[in-house]
C-alpha positions as MATLAB code, in Angstrom:
seq = 'XXXXXXXXXXXXXXXXXXXXXXXXXXXXXXXXXXXXXXXXXXXXXXXXXXXXXXXXXXXXXXXXXXXXXXXXXXXXXXXXXXXXXXXXXXXXXXXXXXXXXXXXXXXXXXXXXXX';
ca = [
       0.041   -0.061   -0.040;
       2.905    2.390    0.831;
       4.510    1.578   -2.419;
       1.439    2.619   -4.352;
       0.935    5.667   -2.330;
       4.602    6.870   -3.033;
       4.130    6.012   -6.824;
       0.878    7.948   -6.760;
       2.633   10.881   -5.027;
       5.473   10.681   -7.373;
       3.277   10.950  -10.367;
       1.405   13.810   -8.782;
       4.607   15.608   -8.082;
       5.792   15.009  -11.622;
       2.692   16.478  -13.121;
       3.070   19.501  -10.659;
       6.710   19.954  -11.504;
       5.871   19.925  -15.179;
       3.034   22.428  -14.853;
       5.426   24.625  -12.805;
       8.257   24.580  -15.261;
       9.506   27.883  -16.376;
       7.595   29.657  -13.604;
       9.370   30.005  -10.330;
       6.370   31.245   -8.509;
       4.463   27.829   -9.231;
       7.216   26.130   -7.337;
       5.950   27.428   -4.214;
       2.650   25.603   -4.903;
       4.569   22.501   -5.639;
       6.415   22.582   -2.349;
       3.165   23.343   -0.438;
       1.640   20.276   -2.025;
       4.824   18.123   -1.164;
       4.739   19.534    2.403;
       1.098   18.788    2.825;
       1.538   15.385    1.719;
       4.482   14.895    4.129;
       2.584   16.123    7.182;
      -0.501   14.033    6.356;
       1.386   11.014    7.536;
       3.017   12.387   10.697;
       1.886   12.550   14.230;
       3.883   15.512   15.417;
       5.576   18.375   13.774;
       9.106   17.943   12.576;
      11.661   20.799   12.160;
      12.792   22.916    9.123;
      15.736   20.608    8.226;
      13.806   17.401    8.470;
      10.955   18.696    6.140;
      13.601   20.158    3.629;
      15.383   16.868    3.472;
      12.009   14.957    2.899;
      10.932   17.296    0.300;
      14.235   17.230   -1.546;
      14.216   13.372   -1.451;
      10.545   13.315   -2.902;
      11.532   15.592   -5.705;
      14.673   13.578   -6.532;
      12.634   10.445   -6.639;
       9.962   12.016   -8.972;
      12.763   13.209  -11.279;
      14.433    9.996  -11.605;
      11.344    8.332  -12.662;
      10.925   10.635  -15.774;
      13.085   11.385  -18.737;
      11.724   14.963  -18.738;
      14.074   17.512  -17.269;
      12.513   19.298  -14.264;
      13.624   22.403  -12.312;
      16.140   21.836   -9.596;
      15.043   21.917   -5.953;
      15.211   25.482   -4.672;
      15.997   25.008   -0.861;
      15.490   28.648   -0.008;
      11.879   28.686   -1.589;
      11.241   25.410    0.091;
      12.269   26.545    3.364;
      10.235   29.513    3.131;
       7.083   27.430    2.456;
       8.084   25.115    5.375;
       8.396   28.156    7.650;
       4.909   29.183    6.794;
       3.660   25.796    7.996;
       5.871   25.996   11.146;
       4.337   29.484   11.981;
       0.836   28.054   12.174;
      -0.424   27.084   15.586;
      -0.375   23.526   16.805;
      -4.233   23.007   16.719;
      -4.339   24.470   13.058;
      -1.669   22.094   11.837;
      -3.362   19.065   13.501;
      -6.522   19.930   11.560;
      -4.821   20.516    8.318;
      -2.987   17.276    8.510;
      -6.393   15.546    7.513;
      -7.234   17.869    4.656;
      -4.591   18.279    2.029;
      -6.397   20.793   -0.256;
      -7.128   22.993    2.843;
      -3.564   22.518    3.964;
      -2.257   23.763    0.660;
      -4.282   26.752    0.685;
      -3.604   27.620    4.145;
       0.234   27.205    3.789;
       0.064   29.345    0.560;
      -1.875   32.093    2.288;
       0.618   32.025    5.327;
       3.556   31.929    2.890;
       2.197   34.882    0.931;
       1.709   36.916    4.150;
       5.422   36.413    4.951;
       6.565   38.622    2.120;
];
């Protein structure tokens, strides 16, 4: 079941990355999506470095499964998106772990408020 889920996530990330190619601002949405997928399986909040490593690993895995060249992982942008997640309260994060679409929207709203 986990292998199927990771394959599905890889395909989803590949499609997201392809849609974002050539548009740096769209990578923020890809990172928010990746992050919300990661947090949906955790019981407690991790730290910036852990989330960054997991996102980088997911993107690398999705890139190796396709011959199409994709944008490189932008650690700075990814960490800004992660910081938006970490700024949310514990109760809000707990609720968002169960709703990926709402998670993505909330993280992006928080990210945009950081600017």
